[in-house]
Short mmCIF file of C-alpha atoms and ligand atoms in Angstrom, two decimals:
data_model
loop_
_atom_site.label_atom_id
_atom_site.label_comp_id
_atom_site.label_asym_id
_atom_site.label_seq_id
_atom_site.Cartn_x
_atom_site.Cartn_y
_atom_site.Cartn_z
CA UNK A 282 0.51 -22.05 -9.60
CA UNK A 283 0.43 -18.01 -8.81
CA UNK A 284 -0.03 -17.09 -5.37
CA UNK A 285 -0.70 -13.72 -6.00
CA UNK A 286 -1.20 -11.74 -9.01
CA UNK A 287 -1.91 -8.00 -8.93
CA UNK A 288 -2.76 -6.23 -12.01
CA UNK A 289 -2.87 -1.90 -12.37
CA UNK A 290 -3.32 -2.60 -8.31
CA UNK A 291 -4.07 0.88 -7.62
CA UNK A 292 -4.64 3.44 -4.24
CA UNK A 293 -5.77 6.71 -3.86
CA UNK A 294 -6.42 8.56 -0.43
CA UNK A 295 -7.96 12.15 -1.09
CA UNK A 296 -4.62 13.76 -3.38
CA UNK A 297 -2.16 11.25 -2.49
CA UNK A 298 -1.38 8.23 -5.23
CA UNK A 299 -0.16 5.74 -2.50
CA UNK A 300 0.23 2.78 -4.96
CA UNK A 301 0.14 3.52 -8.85
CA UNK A 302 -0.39 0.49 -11.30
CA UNK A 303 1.43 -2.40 -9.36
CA UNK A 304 1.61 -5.08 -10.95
CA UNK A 305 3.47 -8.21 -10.08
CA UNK A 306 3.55 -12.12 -10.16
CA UNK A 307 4.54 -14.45 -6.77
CA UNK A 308 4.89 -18.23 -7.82
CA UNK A 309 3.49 -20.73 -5.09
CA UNK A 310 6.48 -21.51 -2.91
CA UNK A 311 8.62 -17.77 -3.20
CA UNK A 312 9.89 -15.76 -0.77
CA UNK A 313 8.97 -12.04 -2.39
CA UNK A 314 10.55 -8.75 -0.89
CA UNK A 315 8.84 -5.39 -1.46
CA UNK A 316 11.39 -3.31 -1.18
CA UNK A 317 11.19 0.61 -0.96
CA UNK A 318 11.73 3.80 1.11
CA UNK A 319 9.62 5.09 3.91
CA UNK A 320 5.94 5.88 2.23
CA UNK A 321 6.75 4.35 -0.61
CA UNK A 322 3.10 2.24 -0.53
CA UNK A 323 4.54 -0.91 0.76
CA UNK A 324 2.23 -1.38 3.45
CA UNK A 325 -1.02 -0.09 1.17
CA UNK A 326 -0.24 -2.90 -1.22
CA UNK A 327 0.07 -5.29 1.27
CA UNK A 328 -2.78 -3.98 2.74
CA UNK A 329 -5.02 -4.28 -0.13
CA UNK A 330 -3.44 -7.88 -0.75
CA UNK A 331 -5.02 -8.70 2.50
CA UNK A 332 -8.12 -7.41 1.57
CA UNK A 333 -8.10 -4.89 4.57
CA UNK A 334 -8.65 -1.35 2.04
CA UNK A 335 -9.92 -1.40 -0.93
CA UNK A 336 -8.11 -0.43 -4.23
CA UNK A 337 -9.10 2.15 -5.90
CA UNK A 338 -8.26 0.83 -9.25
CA UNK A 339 -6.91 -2.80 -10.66
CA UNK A 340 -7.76 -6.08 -9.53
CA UNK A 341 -5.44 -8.84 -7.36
CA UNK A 342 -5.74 -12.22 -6.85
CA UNK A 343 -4.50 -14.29 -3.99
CA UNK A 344 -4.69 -18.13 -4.30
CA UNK A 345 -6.71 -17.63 -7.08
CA UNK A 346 -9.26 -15.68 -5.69
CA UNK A 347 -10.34 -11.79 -6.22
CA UNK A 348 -9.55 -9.66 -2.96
CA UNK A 349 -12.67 -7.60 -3.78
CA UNK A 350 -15.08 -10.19 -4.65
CA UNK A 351 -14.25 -13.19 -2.82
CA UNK A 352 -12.34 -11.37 0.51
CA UNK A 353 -13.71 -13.84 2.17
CA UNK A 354 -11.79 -17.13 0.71
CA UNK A 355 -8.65 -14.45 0.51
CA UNK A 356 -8.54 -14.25 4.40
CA UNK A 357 -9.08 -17.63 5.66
CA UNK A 358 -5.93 -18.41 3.13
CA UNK A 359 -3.56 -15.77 4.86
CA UNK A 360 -1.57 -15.17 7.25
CA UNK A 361 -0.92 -11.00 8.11
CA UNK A 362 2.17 -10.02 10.35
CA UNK A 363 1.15 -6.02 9.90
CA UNK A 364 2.83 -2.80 11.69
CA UNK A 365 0.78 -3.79 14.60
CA UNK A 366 1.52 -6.60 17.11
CA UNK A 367 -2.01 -8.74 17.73
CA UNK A 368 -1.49 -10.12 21.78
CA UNK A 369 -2.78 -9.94 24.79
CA UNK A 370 -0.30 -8.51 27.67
CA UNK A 371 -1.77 -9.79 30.06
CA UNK A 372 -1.87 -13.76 28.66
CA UNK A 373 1.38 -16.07 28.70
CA UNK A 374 2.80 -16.66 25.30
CA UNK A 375 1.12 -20.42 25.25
CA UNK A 376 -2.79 -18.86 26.18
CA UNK A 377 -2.25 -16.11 23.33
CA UNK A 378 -1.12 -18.88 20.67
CA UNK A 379 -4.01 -20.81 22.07
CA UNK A 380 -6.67 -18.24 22.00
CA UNK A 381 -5.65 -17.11 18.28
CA UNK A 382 -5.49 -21.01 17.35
CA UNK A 383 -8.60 -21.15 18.70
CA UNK A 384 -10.65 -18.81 16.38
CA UNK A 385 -9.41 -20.97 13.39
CA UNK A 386 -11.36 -24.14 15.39
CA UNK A 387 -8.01 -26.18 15.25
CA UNK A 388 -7.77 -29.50 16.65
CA UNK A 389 -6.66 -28.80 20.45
CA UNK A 390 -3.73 -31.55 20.10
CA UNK A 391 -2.96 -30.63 16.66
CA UNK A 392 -2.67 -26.72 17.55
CA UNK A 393 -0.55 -27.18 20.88
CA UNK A 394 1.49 -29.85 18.67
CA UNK A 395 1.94 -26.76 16.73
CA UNK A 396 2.29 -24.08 19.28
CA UNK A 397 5.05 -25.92 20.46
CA UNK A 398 7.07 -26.70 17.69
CA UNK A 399 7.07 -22.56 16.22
CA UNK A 400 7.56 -21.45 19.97
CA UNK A 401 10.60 -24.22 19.75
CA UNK A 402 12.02 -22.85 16.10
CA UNK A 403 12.05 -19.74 17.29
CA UNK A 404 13.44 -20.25 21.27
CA UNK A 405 10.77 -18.77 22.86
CA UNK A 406 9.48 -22.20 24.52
CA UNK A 407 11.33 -22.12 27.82
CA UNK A 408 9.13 -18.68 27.98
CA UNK A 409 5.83 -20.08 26.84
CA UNK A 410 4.46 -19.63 30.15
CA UNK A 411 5.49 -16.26 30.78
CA UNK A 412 3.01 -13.08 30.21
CA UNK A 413 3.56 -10.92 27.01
CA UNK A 414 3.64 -7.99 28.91
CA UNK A 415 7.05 -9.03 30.51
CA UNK A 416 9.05 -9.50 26.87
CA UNK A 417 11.00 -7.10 25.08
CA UNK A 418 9.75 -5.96 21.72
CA UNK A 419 11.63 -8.61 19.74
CA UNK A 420 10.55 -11.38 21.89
CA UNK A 421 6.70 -10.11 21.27
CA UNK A 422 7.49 -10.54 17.70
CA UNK A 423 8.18 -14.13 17.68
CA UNK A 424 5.50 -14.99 19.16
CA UNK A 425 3.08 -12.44 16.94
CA UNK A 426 4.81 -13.86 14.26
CA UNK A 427 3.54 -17.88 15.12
CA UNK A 428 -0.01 -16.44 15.76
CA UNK A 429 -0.16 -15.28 11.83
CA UNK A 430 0.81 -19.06 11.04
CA UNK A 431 -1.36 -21.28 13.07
CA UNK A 432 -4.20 -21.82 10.77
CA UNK A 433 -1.33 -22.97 8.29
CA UNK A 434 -1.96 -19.96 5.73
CA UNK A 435 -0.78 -20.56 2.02
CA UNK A 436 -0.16 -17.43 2.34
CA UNK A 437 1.77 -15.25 4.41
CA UNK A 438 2.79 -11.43 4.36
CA UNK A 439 5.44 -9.35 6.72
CA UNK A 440 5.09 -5.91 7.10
CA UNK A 441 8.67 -5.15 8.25
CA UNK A 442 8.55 -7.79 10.22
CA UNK A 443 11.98 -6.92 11.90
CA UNK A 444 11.84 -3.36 11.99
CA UNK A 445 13.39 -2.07 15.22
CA UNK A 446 14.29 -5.20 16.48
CA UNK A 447 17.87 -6.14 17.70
CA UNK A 448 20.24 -8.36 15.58
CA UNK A 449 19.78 -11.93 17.25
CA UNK A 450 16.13 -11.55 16.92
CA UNK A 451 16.41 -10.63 13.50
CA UNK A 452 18.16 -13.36 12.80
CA UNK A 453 15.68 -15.89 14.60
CA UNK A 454 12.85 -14.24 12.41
CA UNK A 455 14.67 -14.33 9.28
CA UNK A 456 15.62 -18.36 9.80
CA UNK A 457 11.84 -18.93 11.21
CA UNK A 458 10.71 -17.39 7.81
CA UNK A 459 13.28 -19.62 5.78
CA UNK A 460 11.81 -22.49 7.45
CA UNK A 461 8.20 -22.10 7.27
CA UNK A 462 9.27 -21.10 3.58
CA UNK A 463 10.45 -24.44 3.17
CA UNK A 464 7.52 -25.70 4.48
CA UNK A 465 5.35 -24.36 1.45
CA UNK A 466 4.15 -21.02 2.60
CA UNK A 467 4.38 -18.51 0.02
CA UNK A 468 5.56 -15.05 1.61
CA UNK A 469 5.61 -11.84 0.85
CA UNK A 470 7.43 -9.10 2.92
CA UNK A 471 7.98 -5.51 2.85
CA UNK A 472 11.53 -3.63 4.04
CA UNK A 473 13.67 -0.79 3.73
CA UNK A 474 16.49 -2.95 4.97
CA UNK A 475 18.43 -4.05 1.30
CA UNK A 476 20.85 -6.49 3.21
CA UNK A 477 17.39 -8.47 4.44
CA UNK A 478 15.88 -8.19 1.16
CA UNK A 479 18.58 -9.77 -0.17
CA UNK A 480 19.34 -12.19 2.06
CA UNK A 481 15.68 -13.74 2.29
CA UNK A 482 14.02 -12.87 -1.22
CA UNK A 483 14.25 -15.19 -4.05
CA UNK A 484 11.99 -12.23 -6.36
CA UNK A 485 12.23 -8.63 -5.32
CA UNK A 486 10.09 -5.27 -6.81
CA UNK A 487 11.51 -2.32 -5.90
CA UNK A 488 8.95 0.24 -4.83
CA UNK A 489 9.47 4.30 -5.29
CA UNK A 490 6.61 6.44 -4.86
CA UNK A 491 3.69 3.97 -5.38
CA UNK A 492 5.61 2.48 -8.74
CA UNK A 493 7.10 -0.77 -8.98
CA UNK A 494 10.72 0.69 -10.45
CA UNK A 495 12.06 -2.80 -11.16
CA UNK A 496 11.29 -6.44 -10.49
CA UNK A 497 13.64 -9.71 -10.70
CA UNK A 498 15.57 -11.94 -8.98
CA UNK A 499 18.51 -9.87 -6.27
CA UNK A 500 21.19 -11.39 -8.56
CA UNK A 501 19.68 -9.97 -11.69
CA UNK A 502 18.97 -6.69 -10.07
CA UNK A 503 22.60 -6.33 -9.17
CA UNK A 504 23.78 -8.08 -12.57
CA UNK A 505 22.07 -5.81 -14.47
CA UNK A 506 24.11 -2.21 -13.07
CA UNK A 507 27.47 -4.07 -13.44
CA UNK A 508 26.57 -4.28 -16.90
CA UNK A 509 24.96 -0.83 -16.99
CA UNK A 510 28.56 0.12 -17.00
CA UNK A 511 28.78 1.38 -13.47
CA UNK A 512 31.76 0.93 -11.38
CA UNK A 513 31.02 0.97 -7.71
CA UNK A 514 34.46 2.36 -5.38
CA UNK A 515 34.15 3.70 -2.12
CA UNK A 516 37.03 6.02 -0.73
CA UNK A 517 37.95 6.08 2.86
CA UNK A 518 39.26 9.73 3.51
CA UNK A 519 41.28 10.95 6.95
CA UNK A 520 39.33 14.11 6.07
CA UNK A 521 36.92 15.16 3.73
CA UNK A 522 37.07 18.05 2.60
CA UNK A 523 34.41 20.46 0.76
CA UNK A 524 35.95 21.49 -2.44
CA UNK A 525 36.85 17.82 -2.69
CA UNK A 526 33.63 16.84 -2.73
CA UNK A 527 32.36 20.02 -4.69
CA UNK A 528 34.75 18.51 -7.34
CA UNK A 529 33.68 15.17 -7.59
CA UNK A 530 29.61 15.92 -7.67
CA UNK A 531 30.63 17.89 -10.89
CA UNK A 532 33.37 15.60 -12.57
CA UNK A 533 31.68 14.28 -15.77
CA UNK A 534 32.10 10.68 -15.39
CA UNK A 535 30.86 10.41 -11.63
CA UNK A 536 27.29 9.35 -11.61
CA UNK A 537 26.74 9.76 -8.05
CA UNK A 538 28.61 10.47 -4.81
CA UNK A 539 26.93 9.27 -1.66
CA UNK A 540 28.46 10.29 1.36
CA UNK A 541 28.41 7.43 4.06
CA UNK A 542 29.74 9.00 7.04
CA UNK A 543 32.55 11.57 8.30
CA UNK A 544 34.88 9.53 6.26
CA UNK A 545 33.80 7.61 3.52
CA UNK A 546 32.83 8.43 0.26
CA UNK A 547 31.10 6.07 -2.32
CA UNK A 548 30.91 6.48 -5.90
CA UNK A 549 29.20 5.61 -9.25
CA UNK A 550 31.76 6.18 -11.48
CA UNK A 551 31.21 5.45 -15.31
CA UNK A 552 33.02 2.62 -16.66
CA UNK A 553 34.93 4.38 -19.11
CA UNK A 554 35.61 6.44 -16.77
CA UNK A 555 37.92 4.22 -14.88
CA UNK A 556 40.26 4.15 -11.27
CA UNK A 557 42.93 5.78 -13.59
CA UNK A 558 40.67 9.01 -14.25
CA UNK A 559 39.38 9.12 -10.63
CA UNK A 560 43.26 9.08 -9.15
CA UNK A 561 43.98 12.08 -11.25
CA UNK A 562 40.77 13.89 -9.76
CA UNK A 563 41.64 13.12 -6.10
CA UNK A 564 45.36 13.91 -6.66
CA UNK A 565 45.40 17.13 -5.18
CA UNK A 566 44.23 15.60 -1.99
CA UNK A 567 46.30 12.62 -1.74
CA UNK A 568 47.68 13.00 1.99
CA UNK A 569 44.27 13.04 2.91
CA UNK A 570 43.02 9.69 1.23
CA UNK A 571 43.49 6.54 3.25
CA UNK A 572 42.49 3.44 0.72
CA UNK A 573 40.46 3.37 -2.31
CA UNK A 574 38.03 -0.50 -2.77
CA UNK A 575 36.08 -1.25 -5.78
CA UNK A 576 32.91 -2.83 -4.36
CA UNK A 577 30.67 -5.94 -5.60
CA UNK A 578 26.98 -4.12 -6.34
CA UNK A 579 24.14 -3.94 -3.61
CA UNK A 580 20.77 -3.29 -3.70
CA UNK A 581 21.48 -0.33 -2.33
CA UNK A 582 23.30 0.68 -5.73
CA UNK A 583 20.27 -0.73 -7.67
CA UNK A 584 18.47 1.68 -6.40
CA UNK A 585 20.59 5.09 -6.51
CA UNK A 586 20.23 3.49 -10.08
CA UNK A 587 17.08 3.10 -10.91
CA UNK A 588 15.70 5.85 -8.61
CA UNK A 589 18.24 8.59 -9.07
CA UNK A 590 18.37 8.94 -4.94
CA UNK A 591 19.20 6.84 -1.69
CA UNK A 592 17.23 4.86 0.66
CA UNK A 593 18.99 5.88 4.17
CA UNK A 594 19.82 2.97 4.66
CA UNK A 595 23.31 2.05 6.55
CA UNK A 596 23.51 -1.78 4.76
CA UNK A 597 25.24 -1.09 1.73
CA UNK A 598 28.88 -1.30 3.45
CA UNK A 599 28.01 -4.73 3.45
CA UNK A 600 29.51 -6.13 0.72
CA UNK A 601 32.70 -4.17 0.93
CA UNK A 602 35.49 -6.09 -1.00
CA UNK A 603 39.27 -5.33 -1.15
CA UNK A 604 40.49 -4.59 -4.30
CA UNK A 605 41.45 -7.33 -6.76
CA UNK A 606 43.67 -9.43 -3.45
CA UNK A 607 46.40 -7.05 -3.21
CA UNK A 608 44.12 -5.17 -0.41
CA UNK A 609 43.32 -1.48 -1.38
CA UNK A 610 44.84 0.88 -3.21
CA UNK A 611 47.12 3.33 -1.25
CA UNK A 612 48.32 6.34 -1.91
N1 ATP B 88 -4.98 5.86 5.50
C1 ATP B 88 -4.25 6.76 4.81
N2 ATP B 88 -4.74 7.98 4.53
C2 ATP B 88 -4.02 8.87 3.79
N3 ATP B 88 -2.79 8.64 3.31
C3 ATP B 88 -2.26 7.45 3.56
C4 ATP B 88 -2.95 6.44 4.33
N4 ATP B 88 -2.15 5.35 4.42
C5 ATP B 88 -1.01 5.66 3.76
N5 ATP B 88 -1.07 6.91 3.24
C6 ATP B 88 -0.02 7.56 2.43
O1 ATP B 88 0.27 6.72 1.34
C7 ATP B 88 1.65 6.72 1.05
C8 ATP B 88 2.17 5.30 1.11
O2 ATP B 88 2.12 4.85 2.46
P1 ATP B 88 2.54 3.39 2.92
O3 ATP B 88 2.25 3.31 4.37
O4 ATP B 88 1.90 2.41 2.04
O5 ATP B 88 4.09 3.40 2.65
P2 ATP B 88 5.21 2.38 3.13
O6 ATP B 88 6.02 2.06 1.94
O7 ATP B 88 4.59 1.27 3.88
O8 ATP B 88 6.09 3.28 4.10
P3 ATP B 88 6.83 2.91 5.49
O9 ATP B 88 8.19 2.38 5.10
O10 ATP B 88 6.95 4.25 6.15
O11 ATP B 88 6.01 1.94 6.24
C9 ATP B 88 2.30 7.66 2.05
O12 ATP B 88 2.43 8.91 1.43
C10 ATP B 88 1.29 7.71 3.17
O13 ATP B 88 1.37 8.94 3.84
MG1 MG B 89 4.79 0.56 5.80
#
């Protein structure tokens, strides 16, 4: 069974194209990551998934039902975790689960059965009695994120659900969305972050400017450049210097040279290109070059890929790997 299909999905506000012919598949059961830079129409798609704006063109289906025709059916089968957090400050955690449970006419043992056992997956229950106002952002979240799933949603979509938040709480959300995962819910979720996108996502479409740029599995999407013939290395300098780098953006052979920080470079290089070849180009500044890795692919080099420019995005040091066991390769 689909979940959602989206076909030429389509947005236009006054002369911006937000979202331009998506179309994409999510089997029952997935985890799907839209993944894409700031404004690249991640949050209009989602938005029109959940029937909250209209497309301008296309049509989308979630559990088999139109999200123009039949919005209402759409929205008693989702769950939304937007931009916005949905609570009330001045409630406890408990009295805003039970409110929101509430409007779905849930079974009062059944819904605090089920208030307690989220607030318990994601250890917030020894603060279930405490008011939202007092909880830092990330706490908020864990609770906004049970209120989306209390009606039980087939459905549920994350709109950067961990954006801002600090690293144990984005951990707690990412296992709380494994889990509910493996309880059946479909879910879809948007981020800029590639390291979460590939950590959660079983599908991923990569989003650039309002066009879906590619669309598979994170192991494909990374499979696929390795056999593109693109060598990933990243050098670690003790200075970089300008005419260095002047010389590498214009070395035939070098794809692309993204500039991490103050000290480390990371290239594309073509695979006939080779180390060999890049050695001879850096000779002249050998003193200043501390080690030299070939890297494993991210998502991060996907996109350079695909999209011809970065995401900002600091995750793609990741999956740093020594060189071939024998560490890296000094000079
Ligand atoms: N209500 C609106 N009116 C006009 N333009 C809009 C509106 N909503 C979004 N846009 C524009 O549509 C484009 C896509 O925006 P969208 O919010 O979908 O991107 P996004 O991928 O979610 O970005 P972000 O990572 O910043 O959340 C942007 O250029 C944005 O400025
Ligand atoms: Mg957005």
């Amino acid at each position: 069974m689909e979940a959602i299909r989206a076909e030429g999905l389509t947005k236009q506000f006054k002369d911006v194209l937000a979202v331009d012919q998506v179309s994409f598949v999510v089997k029952e059961g997935e985890i799907f990551g839209f993944l894409g830079p700031n404004g690249a129409g991640k949050s209009t798609t989602i938005r029109m998934l959940a029937t909250l704006t209209l497309p301008t063109k296309g049509t989308a289906y979630v559990n088999g039902k139109d999200v123009v025709k039949e919005s209402d059916e759409v929205r008693k089968s989702i769950g939304l975790v937007s931009e916005k957090m949905i609570l009330y400050d001045r409630l406890t955690a408990y009295e805003n689960l039970r409110l929101f449970g509430n409007l779905y006419h849930l079974p009062s043992k059944r819904l605090n059965e089920k208030i307690e056992e989220f607030l318990k997956l994601v250890d917030m229950w020894r603060w279930k009695d405490h008011r939202v106002e007092t909880f830092s952002t990330g706490m908020k979240q864990r609770v906004n994120v049970i209120r989306a799933l209390l009606h039980s949603p087939k459905v549920l979509f994350l709109d950067e659900p961990t954006l801002g938040l600090d690293p144990q709480t984005t951990r707690a959300i990412r296992e709380f969305i494994l889990k509910v995962n493996d309880m059946g819910t479909t879910v879809i979720l948007t981020t800029h972050i590639m390291s979460e996108a590939d950590a959660v996502c079983q599908e991923i479409g990569i989003i650039d400017h309002g066009k879906i740029v590619a669309l598979d599995t994170p192991r494909n999407l990374k499979k696929n450049i390795k056999s593109d013939d693109v060598e990933i290395i990243e050098v670690e300098f003790i200075t970089l210097f300008t005419d260095m780098l002047n010389t590498l953006q214009n070395t035939h052979g070098i794809d692309k040279v993204i500039q991490l920080d103050a000290n480390n470079l990371r290239l594309h290089l073509k695979k006939d290109f080779g180390l060999r070849s890049l050695m001879k180009v850096l000779s002249p500044w050998s003193d200043g070059i501390r080690a030299l890795n070939t890297l494993e692919p991210t998502l991060e080099d996907v996109f350079i890929k695909l999209t011809g420019h970065e995401m900002r995005d600091q995750a793609s040091k990741k999956a740093k790997k020594s060189f071939a066991g024998a560490g890296a390769h000094r000079f």
